[in-house]
GROMACS .gro file of C-alpha atoms in nm:
model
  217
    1UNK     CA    1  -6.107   0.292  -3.084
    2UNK     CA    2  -5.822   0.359  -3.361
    3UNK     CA    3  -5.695  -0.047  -3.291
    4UNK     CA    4  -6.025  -0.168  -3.353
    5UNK     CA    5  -6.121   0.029  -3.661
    6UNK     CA    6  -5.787  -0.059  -3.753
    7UNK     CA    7  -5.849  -0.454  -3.655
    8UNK     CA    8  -6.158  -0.405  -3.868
    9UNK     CA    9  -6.044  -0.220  -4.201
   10UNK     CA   10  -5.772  -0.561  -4.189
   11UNK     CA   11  -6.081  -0.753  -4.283
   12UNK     CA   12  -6.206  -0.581  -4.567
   13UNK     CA   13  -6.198  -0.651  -4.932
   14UNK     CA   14  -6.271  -0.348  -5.049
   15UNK     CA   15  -6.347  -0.010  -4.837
   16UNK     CA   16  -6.456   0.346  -4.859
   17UNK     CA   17  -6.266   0.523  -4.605
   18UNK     CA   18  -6.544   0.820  -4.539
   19UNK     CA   19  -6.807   0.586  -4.412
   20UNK     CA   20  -6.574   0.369  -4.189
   21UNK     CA   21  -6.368   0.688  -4.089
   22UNK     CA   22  -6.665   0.883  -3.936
   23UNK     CA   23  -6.918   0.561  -3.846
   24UNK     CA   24  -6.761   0.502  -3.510
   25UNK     CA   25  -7.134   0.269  -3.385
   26UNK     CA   26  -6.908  -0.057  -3.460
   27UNK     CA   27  -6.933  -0.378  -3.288
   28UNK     CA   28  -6.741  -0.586  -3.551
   29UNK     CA   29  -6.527  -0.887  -3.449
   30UNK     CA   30  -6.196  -0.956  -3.553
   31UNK     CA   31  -6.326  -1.320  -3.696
   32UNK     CA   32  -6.630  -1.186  -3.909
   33UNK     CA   33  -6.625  -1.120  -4.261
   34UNK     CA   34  -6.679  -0.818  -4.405
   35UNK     CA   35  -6.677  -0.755  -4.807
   36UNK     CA   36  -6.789  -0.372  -4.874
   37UNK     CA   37  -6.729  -0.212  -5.236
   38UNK     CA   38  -6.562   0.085  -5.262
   39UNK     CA   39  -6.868   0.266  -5.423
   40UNK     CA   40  -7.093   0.227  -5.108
   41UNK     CA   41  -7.207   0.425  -4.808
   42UNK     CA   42  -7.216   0.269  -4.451
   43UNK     CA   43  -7.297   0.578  -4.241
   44UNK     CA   44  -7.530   0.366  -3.984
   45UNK     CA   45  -7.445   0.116  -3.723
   46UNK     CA   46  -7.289  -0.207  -3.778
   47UNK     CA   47  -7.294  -0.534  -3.581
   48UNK     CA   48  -7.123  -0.822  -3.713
   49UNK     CA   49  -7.023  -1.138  -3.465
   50UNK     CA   50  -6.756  -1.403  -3.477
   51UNK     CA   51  -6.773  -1.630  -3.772
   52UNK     CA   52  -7.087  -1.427  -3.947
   53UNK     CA   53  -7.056  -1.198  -4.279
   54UNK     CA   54  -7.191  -0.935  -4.432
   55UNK     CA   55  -7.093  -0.835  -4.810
   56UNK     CA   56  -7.259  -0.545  -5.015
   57UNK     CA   57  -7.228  -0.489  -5.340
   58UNK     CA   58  -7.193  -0.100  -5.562
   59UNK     CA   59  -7.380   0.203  -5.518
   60UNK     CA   60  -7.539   0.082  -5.155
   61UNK     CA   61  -7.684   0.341  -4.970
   62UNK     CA   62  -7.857   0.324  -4.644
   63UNK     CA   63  -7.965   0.591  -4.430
   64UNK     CA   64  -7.744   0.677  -4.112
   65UNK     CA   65  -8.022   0.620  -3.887
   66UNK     CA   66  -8.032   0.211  -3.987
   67UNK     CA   67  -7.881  -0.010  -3.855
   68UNK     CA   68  -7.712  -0.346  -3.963
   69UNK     CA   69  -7.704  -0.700  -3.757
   70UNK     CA   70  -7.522  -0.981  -3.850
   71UNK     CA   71  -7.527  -1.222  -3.537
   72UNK     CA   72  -7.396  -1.571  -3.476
   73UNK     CA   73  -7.155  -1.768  -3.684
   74UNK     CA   74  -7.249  -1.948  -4.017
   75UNK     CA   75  -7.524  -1.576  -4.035
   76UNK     CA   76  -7.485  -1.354  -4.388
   77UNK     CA   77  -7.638  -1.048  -4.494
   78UNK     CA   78  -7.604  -0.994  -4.868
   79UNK     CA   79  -7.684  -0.626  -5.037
   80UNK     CA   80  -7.625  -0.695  -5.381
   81UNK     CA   81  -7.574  -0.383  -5.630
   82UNK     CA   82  -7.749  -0.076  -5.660
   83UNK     CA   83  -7.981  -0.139  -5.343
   84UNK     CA   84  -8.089   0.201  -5.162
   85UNK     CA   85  -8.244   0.170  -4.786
   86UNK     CA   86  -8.402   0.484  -4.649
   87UNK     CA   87  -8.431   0.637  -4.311
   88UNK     CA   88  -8.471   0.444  -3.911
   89UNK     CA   89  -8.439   0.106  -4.125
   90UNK     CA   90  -8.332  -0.235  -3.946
   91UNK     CA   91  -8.185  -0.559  -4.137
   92UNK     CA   92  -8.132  -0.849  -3.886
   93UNK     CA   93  -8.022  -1.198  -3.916
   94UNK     CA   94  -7.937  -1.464  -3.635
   95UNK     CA   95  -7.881  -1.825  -3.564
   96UNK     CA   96  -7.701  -1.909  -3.916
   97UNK     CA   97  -8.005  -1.773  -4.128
   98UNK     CA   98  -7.931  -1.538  -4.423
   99UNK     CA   99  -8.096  -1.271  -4.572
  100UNK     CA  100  -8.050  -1.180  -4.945
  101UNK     CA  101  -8.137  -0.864  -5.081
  102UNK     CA  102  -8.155  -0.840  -5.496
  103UNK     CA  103  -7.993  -0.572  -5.697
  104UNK     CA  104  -8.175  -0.270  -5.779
  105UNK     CA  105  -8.449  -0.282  -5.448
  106UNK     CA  106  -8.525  -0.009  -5.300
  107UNK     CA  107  -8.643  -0.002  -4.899
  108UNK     CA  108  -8.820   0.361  -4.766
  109UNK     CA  109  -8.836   0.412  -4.468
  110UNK     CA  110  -8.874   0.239  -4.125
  111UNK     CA  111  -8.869  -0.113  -4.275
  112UNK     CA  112  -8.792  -0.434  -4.043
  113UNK     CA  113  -8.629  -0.727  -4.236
  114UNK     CA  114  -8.532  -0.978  -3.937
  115UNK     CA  115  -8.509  -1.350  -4.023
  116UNK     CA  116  -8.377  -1.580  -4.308
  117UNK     CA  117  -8.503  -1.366  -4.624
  118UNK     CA  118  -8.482  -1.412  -4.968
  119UNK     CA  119  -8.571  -1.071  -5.176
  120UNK     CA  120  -8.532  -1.038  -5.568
  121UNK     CA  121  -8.427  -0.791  -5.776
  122UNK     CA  122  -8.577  -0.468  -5.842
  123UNK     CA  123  -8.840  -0.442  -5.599
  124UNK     CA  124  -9.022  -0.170  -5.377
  125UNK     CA  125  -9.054  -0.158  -5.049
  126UNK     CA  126  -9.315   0.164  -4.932
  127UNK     CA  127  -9.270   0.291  -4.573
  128UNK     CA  128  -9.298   0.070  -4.242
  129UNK     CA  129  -9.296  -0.249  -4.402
  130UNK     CA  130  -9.241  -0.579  -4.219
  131UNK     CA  131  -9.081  -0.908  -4.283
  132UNK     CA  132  -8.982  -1.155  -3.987
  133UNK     CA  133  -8.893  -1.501  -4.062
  134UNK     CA  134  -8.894  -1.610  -3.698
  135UNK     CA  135  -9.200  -1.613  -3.478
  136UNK     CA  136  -9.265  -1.767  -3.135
  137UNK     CA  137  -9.365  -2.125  -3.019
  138UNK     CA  138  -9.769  -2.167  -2.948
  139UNK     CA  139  -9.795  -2.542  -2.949
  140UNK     CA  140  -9.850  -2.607  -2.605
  141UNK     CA  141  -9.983  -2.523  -2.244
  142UNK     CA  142  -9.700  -2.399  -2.099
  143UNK     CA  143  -9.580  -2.039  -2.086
  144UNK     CA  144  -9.460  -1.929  -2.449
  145UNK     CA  145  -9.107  -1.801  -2.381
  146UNK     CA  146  -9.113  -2.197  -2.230
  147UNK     CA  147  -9.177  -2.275  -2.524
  148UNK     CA  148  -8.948  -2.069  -2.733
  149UNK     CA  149  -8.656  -2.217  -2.468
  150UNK     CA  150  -8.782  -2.564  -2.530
  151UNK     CA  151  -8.807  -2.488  -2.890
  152UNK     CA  152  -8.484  -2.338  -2.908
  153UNK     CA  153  -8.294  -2.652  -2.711
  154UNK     CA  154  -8.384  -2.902  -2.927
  155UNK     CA  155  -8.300  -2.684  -3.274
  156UNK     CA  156  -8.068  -2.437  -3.157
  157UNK     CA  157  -8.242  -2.156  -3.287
  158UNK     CA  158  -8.581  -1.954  -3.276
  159UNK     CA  159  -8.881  -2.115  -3.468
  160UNK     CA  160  -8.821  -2.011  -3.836
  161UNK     CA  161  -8.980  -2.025  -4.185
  162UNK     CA  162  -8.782  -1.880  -4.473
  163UNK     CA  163  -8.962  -1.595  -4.619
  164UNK     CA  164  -8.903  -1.531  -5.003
  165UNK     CA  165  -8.999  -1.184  -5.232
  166UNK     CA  166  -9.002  -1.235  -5.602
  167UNK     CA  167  -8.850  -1.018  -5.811
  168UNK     CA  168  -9.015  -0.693  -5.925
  169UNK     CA  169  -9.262  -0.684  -5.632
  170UNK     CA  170  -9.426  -0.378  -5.486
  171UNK     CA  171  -9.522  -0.389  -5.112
  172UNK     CA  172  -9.713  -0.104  -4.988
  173UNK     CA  173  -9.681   0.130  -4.683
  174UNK     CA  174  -9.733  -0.075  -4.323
  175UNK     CA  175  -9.767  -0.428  -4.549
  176UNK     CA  176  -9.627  -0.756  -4.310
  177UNK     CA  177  -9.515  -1.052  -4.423
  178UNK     CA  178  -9.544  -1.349  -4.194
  179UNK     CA  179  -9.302  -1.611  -4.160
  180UNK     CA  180  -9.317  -1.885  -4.434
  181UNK     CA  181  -9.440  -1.676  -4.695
  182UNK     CA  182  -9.338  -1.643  -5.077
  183UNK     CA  183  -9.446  -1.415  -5.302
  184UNK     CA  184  -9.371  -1.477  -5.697
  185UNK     CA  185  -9.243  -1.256  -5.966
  186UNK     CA  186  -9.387  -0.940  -6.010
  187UNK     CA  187  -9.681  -0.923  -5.696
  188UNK     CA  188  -9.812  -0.575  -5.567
  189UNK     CA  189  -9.916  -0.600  -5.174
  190UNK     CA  190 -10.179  -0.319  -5.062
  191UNK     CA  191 -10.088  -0.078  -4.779
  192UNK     CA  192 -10.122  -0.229  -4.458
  193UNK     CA  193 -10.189  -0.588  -4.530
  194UNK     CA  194 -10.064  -0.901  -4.362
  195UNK     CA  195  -9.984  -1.145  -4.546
  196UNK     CA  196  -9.992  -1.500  -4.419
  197UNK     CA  197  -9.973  -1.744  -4.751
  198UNK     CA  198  -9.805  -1.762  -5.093
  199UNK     CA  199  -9.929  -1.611  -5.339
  200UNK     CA  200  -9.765  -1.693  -5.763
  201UNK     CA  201  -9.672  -1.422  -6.047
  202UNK     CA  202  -9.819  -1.126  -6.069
  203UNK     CA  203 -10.094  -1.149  -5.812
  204UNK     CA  204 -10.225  -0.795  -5.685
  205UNK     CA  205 -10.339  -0.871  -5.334
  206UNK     CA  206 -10.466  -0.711  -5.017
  207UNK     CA  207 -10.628  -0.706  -4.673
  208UNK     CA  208 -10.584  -0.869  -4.305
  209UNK     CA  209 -10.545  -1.116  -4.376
  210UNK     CA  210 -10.444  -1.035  -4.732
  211UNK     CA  211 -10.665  -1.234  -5.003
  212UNK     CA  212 -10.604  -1.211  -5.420
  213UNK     CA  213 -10.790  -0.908  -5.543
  214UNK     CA  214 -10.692  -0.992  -5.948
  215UNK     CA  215 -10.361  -1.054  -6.100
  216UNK     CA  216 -10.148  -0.793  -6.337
  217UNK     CA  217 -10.175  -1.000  -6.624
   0.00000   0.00000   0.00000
């Protein structure tokens, strides 16, 4: 254990020694690429493969119950500055997609970002909110994980459609956000929605699925 959190503070442009000195759930390889800032607090589980990255910016804080993937090479997780990510939160990415997280968010509680995300600066995230880039394979008669290995052979990854958050939005408690979606500058999603289309600037929307209820301005 002391060679391979020594193998993995080699890799590290800048480091807090409290969170990497007591967060011994690491699966980090000695390729990946790890940029943490000094100012930050990793208490939670890391995963980061051969040739993938994660860099966070200052003042980070996630919960120690999260947890952090960073899977496959050419995949990057980006925390920018002043991002805070409460408690039994999960931020994936696989397959060379990237997910982007803006300065001054803030995540509650038992969020699920998975996918190739895009998310803005200042925005807020209630509890149990969902966003998932990737999705399964329906176009066809065969079984659907058939599909998803057909799908997967010819494109070398899972079905995907980039999902992007505007900056200063407000998604409420149990809101989901399908793959494909983008949401513009300054939206408010009601609690438990699902979201399924774009919707532009300011637009305070709601229901399953979620429809424009008026806009802020």
């Amino acid at each position: 254990m002391l060679q391979k959190i020594i193998r993995i503070l080699s890799n590290i442009s800048y480091w807090r020694l409290k969170p990497i000195r007591f967060n011994l759930r690491l699966d980090i390889d000695k390729e990946a690429k790890l940029k943490l800032n000094r100012s930050s607090h990793l208490p939670c589980p890391l995963y980061v493969s051969k040739g993938a990255e994660l860099q966070v910016g200052e003042n980070f804080r996630i919960a120690k119950d999260g947890m952090i993937s960073v899977r496959d090479g050419g995949s990057k997780i980006t925390i920018n500055d002043h991002v805070s990510i409460g408690a039994n939160c999960s931020l994936s990415v696989s397959s060379g997609f990237q997910l982007n997280i803006g300065k001054g968010t803030s995540i509650h509680s038992n969020a699920i970002f998975s996918g190739e995300i895009n998310i803005g600066e200042d925005c807020l995230f209630g509890p149990s909110v969902t966003l998932l880039s990737t999705t399964h394979n329906i176009n066809g008669k065969q079984k659907i994980r058939e599909l998803d290995a057909i799908y997967f052979k010819e494109h070398g990854h899972s079905k995907n459609e980039p999902i992007e958050i505007g900056d200063d939005c407000w998604l409420g408690v149990n809101s989901v956000i399908l793959p494909g979606v983008k949401l513009g500058k300054g939206c408010v999603v009601g609690a438990n929605s699902v979201v399924t289309k774009n919707f532009p600037d300011y637009s305070i929307l709601g229901g399953v699925p979620a429809k424009l209820l008026k806009k802020r301005i």
